[in-house]
Structure formats: C-alpha cells, structure tokens
mmCIF file of C-alpha atoms in Angstrom:
data_model
loop_
_atom_site.group_PDB
_atom_site.id
_atom_site.type_symbol
_atom_site.label_atom_id
_atom_site.label_comp_id
_atom_site.label_asym_id
_atom_site.label_seq_id
_atom_site.Cartn_x
_atom_site.Cartn_y
_atom_site.Cartn_z
ATOM 1 C CA UNK A 1 107.387 123.218 86.684
ATOM 2 C CA UNK A 2 110.597 122.238 87.032
ATOM 3 C CA UNK A 3 112.101 119.451 86.035
ATOM 4 C CA UNK A 4 115.288 117.220 85.921
ATOM 5 C CA UNK A 5 117.342 118.224 83.292
ATOM 6 C CA UNK A 6 120.110 120.360 84.608
ATOM 7 C CA UNK A 7 122.704 117.631 86.696
ATOM 8 C CA UNK A 8 122.700 117.064 90.245
ATOM 9 C CA UNK A 9 123.935 114.853 92.487
ATOM 10 C CA UNK A 10 122.495 111.555 93.384
ATOM 11 C CA UNK A 11 118.542 110.130 91.838
ATOM 12 C CA UNK A 12 116.584 112.394 89.999
ATOM 13 C CA UNK A 13 114.166 111.207 92.466
ATOM 14 C CA UNK A 14 116.042 112.367 95.720
ATOM 15 C CA UNK A 15 116.685 115.813 93.790
ATOM 16 C CA UNK A 16 113.109 116.167 92.260
ATOM 17 C CA UNK A 17 111.839 115.569 96.496
ATOM 18 C CA UNK A 18 114.102 117.805 97.615
ATOM 19 C CA UNK A 19 112.974 120.310 95.772
ATOM 20 C CA UNK A 20 109.214 119.503 96.239
ATOM 21 C CA UNK A 21 110.138 119.823 100.059
ATOM 22 C CA UNK A 22 111.804 123.325 99.635
ATOM 23 C CA UNK A 23 109.322 124.658 97.374
ATOM 24 C CA UNK A 24 107.507 128.137 98.931
ATOM 25 C CA UNK A 25 104.001 126.839 96.869
ATOM 26 C CA UNK A 26 100.947 129.860 96.617
ATOM 27 C CA UNK A 27 98.182 129.213 99.465
ATOM 28 C CA UNK A 28 95.730 126.892 98.194
ATOM 29 C CA UNK A 29 97.799 125.181 95.534
ATOM 30 C CA UNK A 30 99.329 121.691 95.497
ATOM 31 C CA UNK A 31 102.677 120.667 93.673
ATOM 32 C CA UNK A 32 102.938 117.322 92.536
ATOM 33 C CA UNK A 33 105.611 114.640 90.841
ATOM 34 C CA UNK A 34 104.962 113.622 87.875
ATOM 35 C CA UNK A 35 106.829 112.374 84.414
ATOM 36 C CA UNK A 36 110.195 113.563 85.633
ATOM 37 C CA UNK A 37 108.632 117.576 86.710
ATOM 38 C CA UNK A 38 107.227 119.018 89.441
ATOM 39 C CA UNK A 39 103.645 120.309 88.565
ATOM 40 C CA UNK A 40 101.746 123.156 90.143
ATOM 41 C CA UNK A 41 98.493 122.581 90.475
ATOM 42 C CA UNK A 42 95.629 125.635 90.961
ATOM 43 C CA UNK A 43 93.519 125.246 93.891
ATOM 44 C CA UNK A 44 90.536 123.999 92.923
ATOM 45 C CA UNK A 45 86.933 125.017 92.441
ATOM 46 C CA UNK A 46 84.046 125.283 95.404
ATOM 47 C CA UNK A 47 82.387 121.754 93.748
ATOM 48 C CA UNK A 48 85.256 120.379 94.081
ATOM 49 C CA UNK A 49 85.912 121.177 97.963
ATOM 50 C CA UNK A 50 82.072 120.605 98.983
ATOM 51 C CA UNK A 51 82.309 117.051 97.195
ATOM 52 C CA UNK A 52 85.089 116.365 98.928
ATOM 53 C CA UNK A 53 84.025 117.455 102.732
ATOM 54 C CA UNK A 54 80.408 115.667 101.429
ATOM 55 C CA UNK A 55 82.516 112.318 101.151
ATOM 56 C CA UNK A 56 84.528 112.997 104.410
ATOM 57 C CA UNK A 57 81.728 113.310 106.411
ATOM 58 C CA UNK A 58 80.117 110.002 105.032
ATOM 59 C CA UNK A 59 83.589 108.177 104.834
ATOM 60 C CA UNK A 60 82.863 109.136 109.030
ATOM 61 C CA UNK A 61 80.381 107.212 109.767
ATOM 62 C CA UNK A 62 81.915 103.968 110.241
ATOM 63 C CA UNK A 63 85.400 104.851 110.321
ATOM 64 C CA UNK A 64 87.449 102.495 112.672
ATOM 65 C CA UNK A 65 89.298 104.302 115.217
ATOM 66 C CA UNK A 66 92.812 103.135 113.792
ATOM 67 C CA UNK A 67 91.892 105.381 110.537
ATOM 68 C CA UNK A 68 91.834 109.194 109.638
ATOM 69 C CA UNK A 69 91.115 110.913 106.395
ATOM 70 C CA UNK A 70 93.406 113.554 105.057
ATOM 71 C CA UNK A 71 93.888 116.056 102.807
ATOM 72 C CA UNK A 72 96.486 117.678 101.083
ATOM 73 C CA UNK A 73 99.204 114.365 101.963
ATOM 74 C CA UNK A 74 101.137 113.743 99.545
ATOM 75 C CA UNK A 75 101.960 110.532 98.438
ATOM 76 C CA UNK A 76 104.875 108.825 97.109
ATOM 77 C CA UNK A 77 103.994 105.438 94.621
ATOM 78 C CA UNK A 78 107.099 104.761 94.586
ATOM 79 C CA UNK A 79 107.188 102.188 91.876
ATOM 80 C CA UNK A 80 106.963 104.987 89.295
ATOM 81 C CA UNK A 81 108.610 107.889 91.702
ATOM 82 C CA UNK A 82 105.498 110.068 90.960
ATOM 83 C CA UNK A 83 104.414 112.139 94.170
ATOM 84 C CA UNK A 84 100.353 113.034 93.723
ATOM 85 C CA UNK A 85 98.366 115.226 96.541
ATOM 86 C CA UNK A 86 94.196 113.562 96.359
ATOM 87 C CA UNK A 87 91.729 115.100 97.408
ATOM 88 C CA UNK A 88 91.140 112.669 99.410
ATOM 89 C CA UNK A 89 93.335 109.770 101.592
ATOM 90 C CA UNK A 90 92.303 106.963 104.404
ATOM 91 C CA UNK A 91 95.348 105.359 105.651
ATOM 92 C CA UNK A 92 96.329 104.321 109.471
ATOM 93 C CA UNK A 93 96.795 106.859 112.147
ATOM 94 C CA UNK A 94 99.559 105.224 113.342
ATOM 95 C CA UNK A 95 101.921 105.439 110.395
ATOM 96 C CA UNK A 96 100.752 109.505 110.856
ATOM 97 C CA UNK A 97 101.957 109.135 114.534
ATOM 98 C CA UNK A 98 105.110 107.976 113.415
ATOM 99 C CA UNK A 99 106.000 109.917 110.676
ATOM 100 C CA UNK A 100 109.267 112.377 111.581
ATOM 101 C CA UNK A 101 107.905 115.815 112.798
ATOM 102 C CA UNK A 102 111.028 117.368 111.295
ATOM 103 C CA UNK A 103 110.546 116.215 107.661
ATOM 104 C CA UNK A 104 108.136 116.979 104.995
ATOM 105 C CA UNK A 105 108.268 113.440 103.535
ATOM 106 C CA UNK A 106 105.397 112.228 101.325
ATOM 107 C CA UNK A 107 103.663 109.442 102.899
ATOM 108 C CA UNK A 108 103.794 106.053 100.700
ATOM 109 C CA UNK A 109 100.697 105.841 98.445
ATOM 110 C CA UNK A 110 100.820 101.377 99.241
ATOM 111 C CA UNK A 111 100.343 102.600 102.939
ATOM 112 C CA UNK A 112 96.804 104.066 102.213
ATOM 113 C CA UNK A 113 93.648 102.396 101.806
ATOM 114 C CA UNK A 114 91.612 104.786 99.763
ATOM 115 C CA UNK A 115 92.834 107.505 97.670
ATOM 116 C CA UNK A 116 89.788 109.802 96.363
ATOM 117 C CA UNK A 117 90.112 112.041 94.046
ATOM 118 C CA UNK A 118 87.930 114.383 92.328
ATOM 119 C CA UNK A 119 88.309 115.571 88.527
ATOM 120 C CA UNK A 120 88.906 119.318 87.752
ATOM 121 C CA UNK A 121 88.168 120.475 84.172
ATOM 122 C CA UNK A 122 92.005 121.077 84.170
ATOM 123 C CA UNK A 123 93.161 117.495 85.421
ATOM 124 C CA UNK A 124 90.507 115.004 84.804
ATOM 125 C CA UNK A 125 92.056 113.360 82.062
ATOM 126 C CA UNK A 126 94.933 113.034 84.744
ATOM 127 C CA UNK A 127 92.673 111.559 87.069
ATOM 128 C CA UNK A 128 91.385 109.080 85.149
ATOM 129 C CA UNK A 129 94.506 107.819 83.118
ATOM 130 C CA UNK A 130 97.877 108.775 85.125
ATOM 131 C CA UNK A 131 96.619 108.393 88.490
ATOM 132 C CA UNK A 132 94.167 105.307 88.137
ATOM 133 C CA UNK A 133 98.009 103.258 86.690
ATOM 134 C CA UNK A 134 100.068 105.161 89.344
ATOM 135 C CA UNK A 135 97.820 104.104 92.680
ATOM 136 C CA UNK A 136 96.500 100.014 91.188
ATOM 137 C CA UNK A 137 100.753 100.088 90.615
ATOM 138 C CA UNK A 138 101.218 101.314 94.375
ATOM 139 C CA UNK A 139 99.026 98.621 95.448
ATOM 140 C CA UNK A 140 96.240 100.912 96.509
ATOM 141 C CA UNK A 141 93.249 98.855 97.588
ATOM 142 C CA UNK A 142 90.702 101.297 96.973
ATOM 143 C CA UNK A 143 90.778 104.155 94.241
ATOM 144 C CA UNK A 144 87.379 106.621 94.142
ATOM 145 C CA UNK A 145 87.031 108.813 91.130
ATOM 146 C CA UNK A 146 84.603 111.630 91.438
ATOM 147 C CA UNK A 147 84.410 112.537 87.731
ATOM 148 C CA UNK A 148 81.409 115.326 87.299
ATOM 149 C CA UNK A 149 83.360 115.818 83.263
ATOM 150 C CA UNK A 150 82.067 112.516 82.575
ATOM 151 C CA UNK A 151 81.437 111.930 78.696
ATOM 152 C CA UNK A 152 78.694 109.938 79.980
ATOM 153 C CA UNK A 153 77.726 112.477 82.420
ATOM 154 C CA UNK A 154 79.115 112.787 86.074
ATOM 155 C CA UNK A 155 79.888 109.749 87.761
ATOM 156 C CA UNK A 156 81.446 108.142 90.533
ATOM 157 C CA UNK A 157 83.676 105.477 90.100
ATOM 158 C CA UNK A 158 85.303 102.600 92.656
ATOM 159 C CA UNK A 159 88.246 100.789 91.554
ATOM 160 C CA UNK A 160 89.421 97.918 93.254
ATOM 161 C CA UNK A 161 91.352 94.779 93.639
ATOM 162 C CA UNK A 162 94.769 96.393 91.800
ATOM 163 C CA UNK A 163 97.185 94.786 89.627
ATOM 164 C CA UNK A 164 100.912 95.482 89.177
ATOM 165 C CA UNK A 165 99.911 96.026 85.895
ATOM 166 C CA UNK A 166 98.727 99.676 86.302
ATOM 167 C CA UNK A 167 94.840 98.182 86.059
ATOM 168 C CA UNK A 168 92.266 97.306 88.647
ATOM 169 C CA UNK A 169 90.168 94.301 88.650
ATOM 170 C CA UNK A 170 86.571 95.764 89.320
ATOM 171 C CA UNK A 171 84.887 98.824 88.728
ATOM 172 C CA UNK A 172 82.117 99.894 89.895
ATOM 173 C CA UNK A 173 80.535 103.664 88.065
ATOM 174 C CA UNK A 174 77.602 104.999 89.472
ATOM 175 C CA UNK A 175 75.954 108.224 87.870
ATOM 176 C CA UNK A 176 75.545 111.246 90.379
ATOM 177 C CA UNK A 177 71.821 110.578 91.476
ATOM 178 C CA UNK A 178 72.937 107.245 92.325
ATOM 179 C CA UNK A 179 74.448 105.508 96.113
ATOM 180 C CA UNK A 180 77.862 104.221 95.610
ATOM 181 C CA UNK A 181 78.565 101.769 98.362
ATOM 182 C CA UNK A 182 81.544 101.680 99.745
ATOM 183 C CA UNK A 183 82.965 97.817 100.926
ATOM 184 C CA UNK A 184 84.880 96.975 104.474
ATOM 185 C CA UNK A 185 86.256 99.020 106.475
ATOM 186 C CA UNK A 186 83.557 101.848 105.092
ATOM 187 C CA UNK A 187 80.636 100.119 104.914
ATOM 188 C CA UNK A 188 78.758 103.237 103.714
ATOM 189 C CA UNK A 189 76.660 104.495 100.908
ATOM 190 C CA UNK A 190 78.059 108.030 99.321
ATOM 191 C CA UNK A 191 74.827 110.017 98.282
ATOM 192 C CA UNK A 192 75.702 111.211 95.255
ATOM 193 C CA UNK A 193 72.802 112.840 94.604
ATOM 194 C CA UNK A 194 74.005 115.151 97.161
ATOM 195 C CA UNK A 195 77.250 116.323 94.746
ATOM 196 C CA UNK A 196 77.498 119.437 93.073
ATOM 197 C CA UNK A 197 77.188 118.339 89.365
#
C-alpha cells in the first residue's frame, strides 16, 4: 500500500496517478487508488473469472457495434479522485480508440455505460459500499454487482439511475438461479443459474 503522506509537488491525486502509472504490478494483480492510497488487489479466484466470461459472452449477444467490453480497464472516479479496475467495463469504442497510445491514463468512469464488479471474499464489502457510491457519484448509468457472498445468498443486482449523493434510485436484486434482465442497449437476460456460487 502506497499513500501520499510524503511531500510532493502538485495535487495528491497527480502524485498518486503518476505513481500508479509507474508501478510494476505482478501479473494478475491490479492496483487501484482509494482513500488517498494505492492498493494492490490479488488475482481473483477462478470462479470470478468464470462469471466474468459468462457475463461478457451474454453481453455480446446484442451489443451495438459502437460499444465494447473491456477487462482490466482502469476507470477514474473524478468527483472522488478514486481509480478502480472493475471486472468488466462497457464503454464507447471511440473513446478507447481516441486515447493516447503513449499514455496509461485511466478512462473517465462517467463515460462507461455499465460497470460490472464480481465480489471476492476479501473485497465484497468494498464492492457493496465504496464502489457502489463511487460509481453512482461518477454517474455510471448501470452498476452490476455479482455478489457470491451476499448474506441473503448469492445475488446479482443491477443498480440504475445514479444520484449525485452516491446512491442509485433503482436496484434489481436477483438470486443466483433466476435470470437478470439488462435493459437497452443490452436487452439481454443473464443466466445466473450458470454462475458458480
């Protein structure tokens, strides 16, 4: 964990972003910026990757050509100066194409249409609280939380209509075993029965 307690020139965010860009992160690990610190996230369990693959495959069913699904894409939550690397991000292809190939700057989370987080035992609370609030504050229209460790049992919840206060107006929780419908532009049902719990 790297924090910004040492004196540095410029804003703390600039220092953290520059440090994040220069990190040599072990293969499979991710580095995120949260609460003014760089946090290393270990590689996910195989079930996490299996769920991500199933979601990605289903999203491609009706995905418009101007959109693409990205794994390990860093997204900046500008209102909170946080940087996360979600399981999946759906974003307009033109934004990725227009990004500076010489830069490793994260993409603006506000440009994402859908962000998918799949909980692990060690990060479930953060995905349910910190990331939920951050994505809502960024204005991400849809946040899909796939939570194998929910106290009610394994759940997939789609949050829609973000508020500036860091909440979503609507949530559609579905227990694993029942399909979860994603609205336009996806217009697809996720078969959560196929997700390993």
